[in-house]
Short mmCIF file of C-alpha atoms in Angstrom, two decimals:
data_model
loop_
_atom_site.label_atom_id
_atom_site.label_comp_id
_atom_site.label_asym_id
_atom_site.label_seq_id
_atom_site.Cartn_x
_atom_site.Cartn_y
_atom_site.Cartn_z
CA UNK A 12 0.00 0.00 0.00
CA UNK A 13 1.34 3.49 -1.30
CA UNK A 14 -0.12 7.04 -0.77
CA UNK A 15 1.02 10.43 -1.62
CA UNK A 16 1.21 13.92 0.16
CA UNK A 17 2.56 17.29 -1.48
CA UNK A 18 4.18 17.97 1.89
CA UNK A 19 5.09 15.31 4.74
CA UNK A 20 5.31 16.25 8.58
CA UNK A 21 6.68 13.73 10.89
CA UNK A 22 6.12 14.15 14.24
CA UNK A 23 3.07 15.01 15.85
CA UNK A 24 4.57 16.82 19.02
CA UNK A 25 3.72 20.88 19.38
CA UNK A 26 6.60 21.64 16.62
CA UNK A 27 5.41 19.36 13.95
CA UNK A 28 1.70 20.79 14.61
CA UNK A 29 2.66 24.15 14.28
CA UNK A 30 4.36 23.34 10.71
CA UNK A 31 1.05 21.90 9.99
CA UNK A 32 -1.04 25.03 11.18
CA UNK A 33 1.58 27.58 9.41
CA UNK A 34 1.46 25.90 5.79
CA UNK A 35 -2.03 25.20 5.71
CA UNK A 36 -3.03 29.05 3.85
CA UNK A 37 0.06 28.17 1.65
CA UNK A 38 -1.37 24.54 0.79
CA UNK A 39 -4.69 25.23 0.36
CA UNK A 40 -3.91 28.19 -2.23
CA UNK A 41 -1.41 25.43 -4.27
CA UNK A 42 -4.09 22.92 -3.61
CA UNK A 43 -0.95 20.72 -1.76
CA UNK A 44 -2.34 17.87 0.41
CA UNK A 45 -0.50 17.65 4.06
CA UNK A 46 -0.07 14.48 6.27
CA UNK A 47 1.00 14.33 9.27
CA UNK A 48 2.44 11.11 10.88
CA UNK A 49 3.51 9.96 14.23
CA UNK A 50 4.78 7.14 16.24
CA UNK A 51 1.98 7.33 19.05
CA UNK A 52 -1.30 6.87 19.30
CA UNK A 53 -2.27 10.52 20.03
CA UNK A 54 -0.62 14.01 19.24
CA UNK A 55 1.81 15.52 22.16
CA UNK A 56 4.90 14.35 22.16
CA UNK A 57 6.76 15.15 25.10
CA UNK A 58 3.61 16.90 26.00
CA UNK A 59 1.09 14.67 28.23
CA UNK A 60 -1.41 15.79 30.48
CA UNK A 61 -3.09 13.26 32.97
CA UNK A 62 -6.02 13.87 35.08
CA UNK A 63 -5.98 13.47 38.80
CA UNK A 64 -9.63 12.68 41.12
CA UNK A 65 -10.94 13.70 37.60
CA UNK A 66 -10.09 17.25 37.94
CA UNK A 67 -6.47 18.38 38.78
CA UNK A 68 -4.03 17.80 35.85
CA UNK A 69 -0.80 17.10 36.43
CA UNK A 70 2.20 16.98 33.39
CA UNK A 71 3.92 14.04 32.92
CA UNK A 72 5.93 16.35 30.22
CA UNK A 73 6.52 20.13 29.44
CA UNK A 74 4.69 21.73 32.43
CA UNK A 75 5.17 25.71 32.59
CA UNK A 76 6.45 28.83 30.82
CA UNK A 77 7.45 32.34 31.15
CA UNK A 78 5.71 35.06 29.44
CA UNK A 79 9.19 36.81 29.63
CA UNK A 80 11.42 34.04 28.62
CA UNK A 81 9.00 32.48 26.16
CA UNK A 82 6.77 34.80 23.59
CA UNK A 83 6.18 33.00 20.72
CA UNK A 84 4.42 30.25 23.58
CA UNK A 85 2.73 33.22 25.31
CA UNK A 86 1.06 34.36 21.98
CA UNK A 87 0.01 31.16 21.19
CA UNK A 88 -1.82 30.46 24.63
CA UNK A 89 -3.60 33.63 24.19
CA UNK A 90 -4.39 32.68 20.91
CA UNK A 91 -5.78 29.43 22.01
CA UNK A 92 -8.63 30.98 24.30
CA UNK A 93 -7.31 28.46 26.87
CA UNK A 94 -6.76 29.30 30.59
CA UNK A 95 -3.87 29.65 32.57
CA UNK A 96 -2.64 30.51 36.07
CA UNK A 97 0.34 31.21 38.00
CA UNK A 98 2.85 29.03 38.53
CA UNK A 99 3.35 28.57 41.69
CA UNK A 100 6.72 26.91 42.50
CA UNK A 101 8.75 30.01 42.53
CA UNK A 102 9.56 29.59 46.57
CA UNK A 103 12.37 27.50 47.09
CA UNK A 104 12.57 25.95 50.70
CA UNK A 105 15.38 24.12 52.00
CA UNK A 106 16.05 22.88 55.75
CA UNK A 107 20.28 24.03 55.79
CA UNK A 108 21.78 26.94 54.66
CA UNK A 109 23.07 25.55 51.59
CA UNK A 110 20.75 27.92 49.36
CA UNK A 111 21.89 30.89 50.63
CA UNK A 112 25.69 29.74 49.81
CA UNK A 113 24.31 29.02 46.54
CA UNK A 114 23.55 32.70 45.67
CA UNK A 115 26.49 33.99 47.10
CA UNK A 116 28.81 31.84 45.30
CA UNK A 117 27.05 32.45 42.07
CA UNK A 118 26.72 36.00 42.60
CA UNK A 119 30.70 36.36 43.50
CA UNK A 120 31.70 34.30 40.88
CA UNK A 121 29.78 35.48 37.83
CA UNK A 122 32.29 38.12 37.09
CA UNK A 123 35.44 35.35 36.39
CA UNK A 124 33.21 33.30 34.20
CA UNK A 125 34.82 34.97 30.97
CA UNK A 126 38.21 33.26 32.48
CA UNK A 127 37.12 29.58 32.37
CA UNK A 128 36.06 29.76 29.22
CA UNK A 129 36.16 25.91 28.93
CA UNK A 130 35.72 24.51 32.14
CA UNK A 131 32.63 22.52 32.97
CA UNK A 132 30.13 24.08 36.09
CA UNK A 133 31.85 21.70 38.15
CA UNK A 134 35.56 22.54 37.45
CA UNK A 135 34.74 26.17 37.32
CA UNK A 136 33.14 26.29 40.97
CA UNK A 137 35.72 24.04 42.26
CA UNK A 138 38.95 25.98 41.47
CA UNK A 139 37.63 28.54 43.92
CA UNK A 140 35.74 26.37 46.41
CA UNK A 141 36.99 22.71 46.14
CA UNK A 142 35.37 19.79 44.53
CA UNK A 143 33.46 18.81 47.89
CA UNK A 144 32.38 22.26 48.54
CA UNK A 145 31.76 22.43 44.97
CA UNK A 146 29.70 19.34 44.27
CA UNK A 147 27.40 20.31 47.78
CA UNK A 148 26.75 24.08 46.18
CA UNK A 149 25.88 22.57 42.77
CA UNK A 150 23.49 20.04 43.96
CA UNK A 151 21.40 22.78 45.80
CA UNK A 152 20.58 23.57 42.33
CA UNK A 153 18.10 20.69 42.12
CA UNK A 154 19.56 19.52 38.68
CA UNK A 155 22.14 16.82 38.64
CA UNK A 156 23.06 17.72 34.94
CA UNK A 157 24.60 20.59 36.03
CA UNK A 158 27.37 18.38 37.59
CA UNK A 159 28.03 16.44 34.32
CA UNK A 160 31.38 17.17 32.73
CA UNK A 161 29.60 18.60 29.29
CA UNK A 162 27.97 21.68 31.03
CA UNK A 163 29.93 24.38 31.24
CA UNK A 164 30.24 27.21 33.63
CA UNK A 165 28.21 29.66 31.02
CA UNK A 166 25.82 27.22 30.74
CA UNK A 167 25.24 26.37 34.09
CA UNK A 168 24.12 30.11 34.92
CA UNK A 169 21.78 30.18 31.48
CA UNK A 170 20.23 27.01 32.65
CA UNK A 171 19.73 28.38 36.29
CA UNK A 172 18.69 31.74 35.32
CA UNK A 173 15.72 30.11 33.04
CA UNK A 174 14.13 27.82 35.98
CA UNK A 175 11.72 29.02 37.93
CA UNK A 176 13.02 27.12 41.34
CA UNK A 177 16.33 28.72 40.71
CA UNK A 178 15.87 32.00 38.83
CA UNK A 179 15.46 34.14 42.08
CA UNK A 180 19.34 33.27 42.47
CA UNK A 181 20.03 35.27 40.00
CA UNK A 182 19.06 38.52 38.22
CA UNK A 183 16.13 37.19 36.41
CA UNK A 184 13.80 36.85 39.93
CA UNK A 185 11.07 38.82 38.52
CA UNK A 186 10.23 36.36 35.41
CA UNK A 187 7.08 35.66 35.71
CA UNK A 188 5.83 32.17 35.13
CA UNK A 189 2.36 30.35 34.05
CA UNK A 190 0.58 26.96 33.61
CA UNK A 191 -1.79 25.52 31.54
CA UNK A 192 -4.96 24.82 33.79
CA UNK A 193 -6.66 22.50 31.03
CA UNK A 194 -3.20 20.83 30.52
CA UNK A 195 -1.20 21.68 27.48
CA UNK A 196 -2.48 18.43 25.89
CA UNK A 197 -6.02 20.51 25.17
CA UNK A 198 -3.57 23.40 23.36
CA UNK A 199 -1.77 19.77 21.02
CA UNK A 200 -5.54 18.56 20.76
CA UNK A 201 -6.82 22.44 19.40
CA UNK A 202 -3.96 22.31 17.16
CA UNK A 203 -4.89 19.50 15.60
CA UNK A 204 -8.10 19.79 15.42
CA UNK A 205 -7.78 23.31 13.67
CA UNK A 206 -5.23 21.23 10.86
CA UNK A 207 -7.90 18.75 10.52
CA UNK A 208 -10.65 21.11 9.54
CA UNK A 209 -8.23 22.42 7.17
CA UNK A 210 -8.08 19.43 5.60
CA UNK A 211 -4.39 18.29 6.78
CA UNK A 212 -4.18 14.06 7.25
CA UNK A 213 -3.10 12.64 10.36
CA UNK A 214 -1.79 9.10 10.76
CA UNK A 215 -1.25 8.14 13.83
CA UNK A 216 1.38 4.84 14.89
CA UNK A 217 3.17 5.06 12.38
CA UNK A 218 7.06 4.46 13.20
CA UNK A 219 9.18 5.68 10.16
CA UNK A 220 11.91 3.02 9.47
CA UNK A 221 13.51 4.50 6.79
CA UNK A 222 13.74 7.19 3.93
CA UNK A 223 15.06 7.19 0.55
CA UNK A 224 15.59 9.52 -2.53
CA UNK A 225 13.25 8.74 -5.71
CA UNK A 226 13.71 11.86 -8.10
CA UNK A 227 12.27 14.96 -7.28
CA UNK A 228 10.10 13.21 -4.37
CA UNK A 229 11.07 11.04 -1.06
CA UNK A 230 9.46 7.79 -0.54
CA UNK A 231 9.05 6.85 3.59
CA UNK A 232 8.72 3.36 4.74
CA UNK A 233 6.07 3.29 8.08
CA UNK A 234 5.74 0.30 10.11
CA UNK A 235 1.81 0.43 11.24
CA UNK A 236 0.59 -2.17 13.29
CA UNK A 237 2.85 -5.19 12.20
CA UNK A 238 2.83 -4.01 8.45
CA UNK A 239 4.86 -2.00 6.24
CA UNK A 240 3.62 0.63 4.16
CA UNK A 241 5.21 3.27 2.13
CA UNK A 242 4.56 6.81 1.28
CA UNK A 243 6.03 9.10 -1.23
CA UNK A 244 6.03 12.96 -0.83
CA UNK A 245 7.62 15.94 -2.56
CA UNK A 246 8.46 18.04 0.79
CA UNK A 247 9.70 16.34 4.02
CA UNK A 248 9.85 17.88 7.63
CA UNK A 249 11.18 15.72 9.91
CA UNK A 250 10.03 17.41 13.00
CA UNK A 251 11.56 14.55 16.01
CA UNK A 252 14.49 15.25 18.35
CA UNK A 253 17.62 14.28 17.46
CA UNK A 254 17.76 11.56 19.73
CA UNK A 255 14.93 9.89 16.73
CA UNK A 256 17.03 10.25 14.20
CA UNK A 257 19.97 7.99 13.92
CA UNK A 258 18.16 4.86 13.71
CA UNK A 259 17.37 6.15 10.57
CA UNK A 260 19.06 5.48 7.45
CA UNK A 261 20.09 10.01 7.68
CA UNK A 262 23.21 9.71 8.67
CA UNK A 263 22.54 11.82 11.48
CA UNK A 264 23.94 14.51 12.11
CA UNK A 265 26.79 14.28 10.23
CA UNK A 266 25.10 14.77 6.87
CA UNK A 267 22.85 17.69 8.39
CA UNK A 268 25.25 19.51 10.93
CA UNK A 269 28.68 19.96 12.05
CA UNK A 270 27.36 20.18 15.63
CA UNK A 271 26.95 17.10 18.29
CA UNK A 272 23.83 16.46 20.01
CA UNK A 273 23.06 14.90 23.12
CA UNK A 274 20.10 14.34 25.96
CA UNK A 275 19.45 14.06 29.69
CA UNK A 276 16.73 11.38 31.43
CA UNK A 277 13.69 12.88 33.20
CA UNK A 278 11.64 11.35 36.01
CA UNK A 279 8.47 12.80 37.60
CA UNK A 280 6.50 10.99 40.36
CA UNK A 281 3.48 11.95 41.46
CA UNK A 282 1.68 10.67 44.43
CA UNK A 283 -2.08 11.48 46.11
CA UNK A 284 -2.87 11.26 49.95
CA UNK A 285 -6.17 11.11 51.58
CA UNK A 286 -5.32 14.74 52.98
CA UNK A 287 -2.87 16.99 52.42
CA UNK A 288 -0.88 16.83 55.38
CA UNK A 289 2.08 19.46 53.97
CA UNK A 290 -0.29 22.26 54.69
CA UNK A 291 0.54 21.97 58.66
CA UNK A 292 4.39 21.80 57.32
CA UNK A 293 3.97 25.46 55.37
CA UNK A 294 4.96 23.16 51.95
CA UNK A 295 1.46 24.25 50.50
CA UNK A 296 2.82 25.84 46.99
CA UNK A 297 6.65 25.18 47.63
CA UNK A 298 9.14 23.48 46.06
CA UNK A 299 11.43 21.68 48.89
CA UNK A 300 14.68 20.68 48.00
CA UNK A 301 16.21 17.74 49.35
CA UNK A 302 19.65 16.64 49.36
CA UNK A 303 18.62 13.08 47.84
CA UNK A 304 17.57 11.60 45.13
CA UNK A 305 14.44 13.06 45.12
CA UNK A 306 16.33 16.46 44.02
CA UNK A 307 13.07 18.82 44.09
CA UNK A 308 9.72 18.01 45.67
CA UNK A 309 6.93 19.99 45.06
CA UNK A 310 3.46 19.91 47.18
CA UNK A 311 0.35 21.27 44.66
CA UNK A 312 -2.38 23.09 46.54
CA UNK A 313 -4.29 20.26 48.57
CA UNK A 314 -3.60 17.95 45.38
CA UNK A 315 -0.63 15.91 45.08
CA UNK A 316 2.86 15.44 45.89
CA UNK A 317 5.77 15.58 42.82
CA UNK A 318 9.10 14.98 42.72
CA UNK A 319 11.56 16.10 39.83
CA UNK A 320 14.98 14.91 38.87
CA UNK A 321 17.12 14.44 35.68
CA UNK A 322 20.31 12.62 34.67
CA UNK A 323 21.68 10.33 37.48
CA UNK A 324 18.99 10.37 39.87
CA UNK A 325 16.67 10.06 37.26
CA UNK A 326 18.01 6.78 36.36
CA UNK A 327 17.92 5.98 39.95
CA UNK A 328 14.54 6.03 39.75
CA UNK A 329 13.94 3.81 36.71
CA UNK A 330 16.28 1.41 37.90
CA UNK A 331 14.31 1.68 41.41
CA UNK A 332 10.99 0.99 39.41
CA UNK A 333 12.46 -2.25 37.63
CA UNK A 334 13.32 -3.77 41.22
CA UNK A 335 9.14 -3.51 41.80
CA UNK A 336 6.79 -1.11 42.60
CA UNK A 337 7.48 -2.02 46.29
CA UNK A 338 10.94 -1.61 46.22
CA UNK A 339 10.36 2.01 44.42
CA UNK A 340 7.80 3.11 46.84
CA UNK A 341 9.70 2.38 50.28
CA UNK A 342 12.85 4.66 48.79
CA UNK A 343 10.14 7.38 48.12
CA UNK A 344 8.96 7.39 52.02
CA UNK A 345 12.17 6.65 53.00
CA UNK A 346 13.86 9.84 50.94
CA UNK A 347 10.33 11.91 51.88
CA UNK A 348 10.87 10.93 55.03
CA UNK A 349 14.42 12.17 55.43
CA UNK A 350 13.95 15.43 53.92
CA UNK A 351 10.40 16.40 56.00
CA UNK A 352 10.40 18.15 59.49
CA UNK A 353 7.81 15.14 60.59
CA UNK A 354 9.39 14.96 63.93
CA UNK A 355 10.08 11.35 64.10
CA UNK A 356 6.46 10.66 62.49
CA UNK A 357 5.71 8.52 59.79
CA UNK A 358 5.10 9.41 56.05
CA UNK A 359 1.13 9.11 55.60
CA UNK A 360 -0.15 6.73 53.44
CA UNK A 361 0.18 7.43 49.46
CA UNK A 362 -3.00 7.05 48.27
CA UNK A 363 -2.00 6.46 44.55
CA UNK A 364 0.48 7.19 42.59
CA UNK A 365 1.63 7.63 38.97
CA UNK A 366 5.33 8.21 37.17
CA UNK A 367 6.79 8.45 33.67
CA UNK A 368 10.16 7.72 32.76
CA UNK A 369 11.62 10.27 29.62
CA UNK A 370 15.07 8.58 28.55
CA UNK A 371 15.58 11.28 26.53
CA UNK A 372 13.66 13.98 27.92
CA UNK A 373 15.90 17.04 27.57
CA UNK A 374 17.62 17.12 23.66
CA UNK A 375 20.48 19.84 23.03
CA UNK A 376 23.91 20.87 20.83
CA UNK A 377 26.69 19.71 22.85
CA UNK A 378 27.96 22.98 21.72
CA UNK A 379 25.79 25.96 22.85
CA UNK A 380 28.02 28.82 22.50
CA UNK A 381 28.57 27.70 18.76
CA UNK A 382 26.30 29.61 16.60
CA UNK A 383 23.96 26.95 15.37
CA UNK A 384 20.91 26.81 12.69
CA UNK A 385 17.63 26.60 14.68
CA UNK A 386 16.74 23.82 11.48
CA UNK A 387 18.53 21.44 10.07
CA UNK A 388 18.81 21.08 5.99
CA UNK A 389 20.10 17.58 5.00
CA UNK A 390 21.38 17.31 1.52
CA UNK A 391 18.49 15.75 -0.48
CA UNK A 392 16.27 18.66 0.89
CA UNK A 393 14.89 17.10 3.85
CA UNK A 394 14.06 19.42 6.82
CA UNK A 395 14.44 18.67 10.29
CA UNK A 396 13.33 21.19 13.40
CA UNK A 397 14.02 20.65 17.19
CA UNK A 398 13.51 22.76 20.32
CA UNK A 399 16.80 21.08 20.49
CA UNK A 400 18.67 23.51 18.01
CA UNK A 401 17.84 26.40 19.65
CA UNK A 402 18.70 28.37 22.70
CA UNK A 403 16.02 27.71 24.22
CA UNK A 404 16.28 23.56 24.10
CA UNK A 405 14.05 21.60 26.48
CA UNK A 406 11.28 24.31 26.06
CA UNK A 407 8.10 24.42 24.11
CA UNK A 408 9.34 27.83 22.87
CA UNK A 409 12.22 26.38 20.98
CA UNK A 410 10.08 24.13 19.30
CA UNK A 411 8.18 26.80 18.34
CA UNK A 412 10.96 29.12 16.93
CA UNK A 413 12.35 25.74 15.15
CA UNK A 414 8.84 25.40 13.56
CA UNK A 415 8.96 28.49 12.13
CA UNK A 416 12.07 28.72 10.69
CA UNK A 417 11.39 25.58 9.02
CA UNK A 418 8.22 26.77 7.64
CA UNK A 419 10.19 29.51 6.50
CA UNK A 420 12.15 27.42 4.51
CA UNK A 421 9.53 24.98 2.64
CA UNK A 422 7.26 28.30 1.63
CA UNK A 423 10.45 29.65 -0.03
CA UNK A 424 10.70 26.35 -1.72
CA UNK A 425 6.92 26.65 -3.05
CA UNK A 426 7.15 30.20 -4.18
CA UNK A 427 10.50 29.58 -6.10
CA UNK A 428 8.67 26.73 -7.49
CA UNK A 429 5.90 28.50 -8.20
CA UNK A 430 7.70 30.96 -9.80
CA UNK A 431 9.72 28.67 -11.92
CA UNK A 432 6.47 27.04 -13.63
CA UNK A 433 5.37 30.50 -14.08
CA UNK A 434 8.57 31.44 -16.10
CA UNK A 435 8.17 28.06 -17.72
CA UNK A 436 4.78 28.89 -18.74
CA UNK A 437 5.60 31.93 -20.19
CA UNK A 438 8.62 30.29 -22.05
CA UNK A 439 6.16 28.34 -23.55
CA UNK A 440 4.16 30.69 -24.89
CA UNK A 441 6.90 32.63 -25.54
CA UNK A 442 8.07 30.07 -28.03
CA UNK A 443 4.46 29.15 -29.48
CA UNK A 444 3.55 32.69 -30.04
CA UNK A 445 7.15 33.08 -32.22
CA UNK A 446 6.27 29.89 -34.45
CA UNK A 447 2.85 30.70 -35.38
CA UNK A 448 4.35 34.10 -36.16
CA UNK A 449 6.99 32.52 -38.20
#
């Protein structure tokens, strides 16, 4: 089975839906049919929104923004019609002094940062303070990437300066930040919906196993529930993270980019109680950090408990979850338990709980100072955008300046097409009109 589309989007996270949304006008003028395919069984992504008591939502994925930071996400949210609210995990608690420290040391050593040009975070903090001084500061941060040997000093202080747990250490306290209360998944479902009525195809589970030249066009090879099936296309947008792409027959990235491109594991757990005993503790709204595995814990309203950690303790926690549920849940109280002022008092009983597990859940050039193309061109024409080429990787706004760019691109493409069977046209008659004459 074989079937054709002017213009092919893979992916079906927010970037590949807002190529599908900005080329519809352009389509539907050219008469250019539009599919859409992805590997899951709904649009999203890295974007998931779950329920909880059939009201909260919680985000197993992206899960806030800054009007400041982010404005091509801010205009689309007000676009959408869609509500939001404050964020509320802007106060960091913590039960030492270590946070404090933290702000000193970045504030006093921000000025030598232009003399460590290539040291990592780690390197750079410890030539003043010592590694063991060093490694206790850094860990305040809540983010055990920052202690990885690729990050370096400048960006360290980017990545701290764009959290919201960890901006008020620096100059950017006053960002403001915002959530989705319908969960961004309802903003993914609009967007499709609004390509749909345009008349843009979506096929959903389709995993892309290859891609090869044929002429002017590309032909794809899908795998869809245990069969293959192939689909040719004149313009390809490949719009997965890097992390997708070398299993594919690319040759990714050296055929698209001169630049290196990694990612970091996620892990959120959330967890419900019958009441929500971190009011009493003055937790209501705050983010707690804890000088464990658990990295940052965050207590929602009279909702649910969260905890958020990347790169090593994030694997801790998979690795925790393949031992059994059991095994994962007593290191949970037992971590909670170390990190709460519960006076020699049990952790209360979790009522339920949920988690998800994102082995790649942060994509990003190894190089960041570099100055790199926010999309990738590969040499047969194929085009590829990531939040992941940008600056602002591991955001919904990079996708969204990817997106664009890339759209950018493929109308370019059209209109130089466009004009070429124009001039062709008029060649034509050109050349009929001079032998009827003749």
């Amino acid at each position: 089975m074989s079937t054709y589309s002017d213009i092919c989007i893979v992916g079906a996270g927010i970037g590949g839906l807002t190529c599908a949304n900005r080329l519809i006008d352009a389509a539907a003028k050219r008469k250019l049919r539009i599919r859409v395919f992805d590997v899951n069984a709904s649009v999203g992504g890295r974007i998931q929104s779950r329920k909880i008591d059939g009201e909260e939502i919680a985000e197993l994925g992206a899960a806030r923004y800054s009007p400041q930071l982010h404005p091509h996400f801010q205009q689309l949210m007000q676009g959408s019609g869609l509500p939001h609210a404050v964020y509320p995990f802007t106060e960091v608690i913590s039960h030492d002094s270590v946070l404090e420290e933290l702000k000193a040391t970045l504030d006093s050593l921000s000025p030598m940062l232009k003399e460590h040009p290539n040291d990592s975070f780690l390197e750079f903090v410890s030539h003043y303070l010592g590694a063991a001084k060093a490694t206790h500061i850094i860990k305040a941060t809540g983010y055990d990437a920052l202690l990885l040997p690729m990050v370096s000093a400048a960006m360290a202080y980017d990545i701290i300066r764009k959290h919201p747990e960890t901006q008020h250490f620096t100059e950017n306290a006053g960002n403001q930040w915002r959530y989705a209360t319908d969960g961004y998944h309802a903003l993914l479902c609009q967007l499709q919906h609004q390509a749909q009525a345009a008349g843009v195809e979506f096929r959903l589970e389709h995993r892309l196993l290859s891609v090869e030249k044929s002429g002017a066009d590309h032909v794809l090879a899908f795998s869809h529930h245990g069969d293959t099936q192939m689909h040719r296309t004149r313009h390809l947008v490949m719009a997965i993270p890097p992390s997708a792409m070398p299993r594919l027959n690319l040759d990714f990235p050296h055929a698209w980019s001169p630049f290196q491109y990694d990612s970091l594991p996620l892990f959120k757990g959330f967890f419900t109680f019958d009441t929500a005993w971190w009011d009493a503790l003055g937790l209501t709204d705050k983010v707690l950090m804890a000088a464990n595995p658990l990295r940052k814990v965050y207590f929602k309203g009279d909702k649910y408990v969260l905890f958020y950690t990347d790169s090593k303790s994030a694997t801790y926690w998979r690795d925790s979850l393949e031992l059994g549920e059991d095994v994962y849940l007593e290191r949970v109280r037992s971590h909670l338990e170390e990190v709460l002022p519960l006076d020699g008092q049990p952790l209360p009983q979790i009522k339920a709980h949920f988690h998800k597990f994102w082995p790649h859940g942060v994509e990003f050039c190894v190089e960041p100072e570099a100055e790199h193309p926010a999309v990738l061109l590969h040499r047969d024409g194929i085009i590829s955008c990531s939040d992941a080429y940008t600056a602002h990787c591991g955001w919904m706004e990079g996708s969204l300046i990817s997106a664009k760019q890339a759209c950018g691109l493929l109308l370019q493409r059209l209109e130089q097409r466009e004009e070429q069977r124009e001039d062709a046209a008029a060649n034509d008659t050109f050349i009929t009109s001079s032998t009827e004459r003749a």
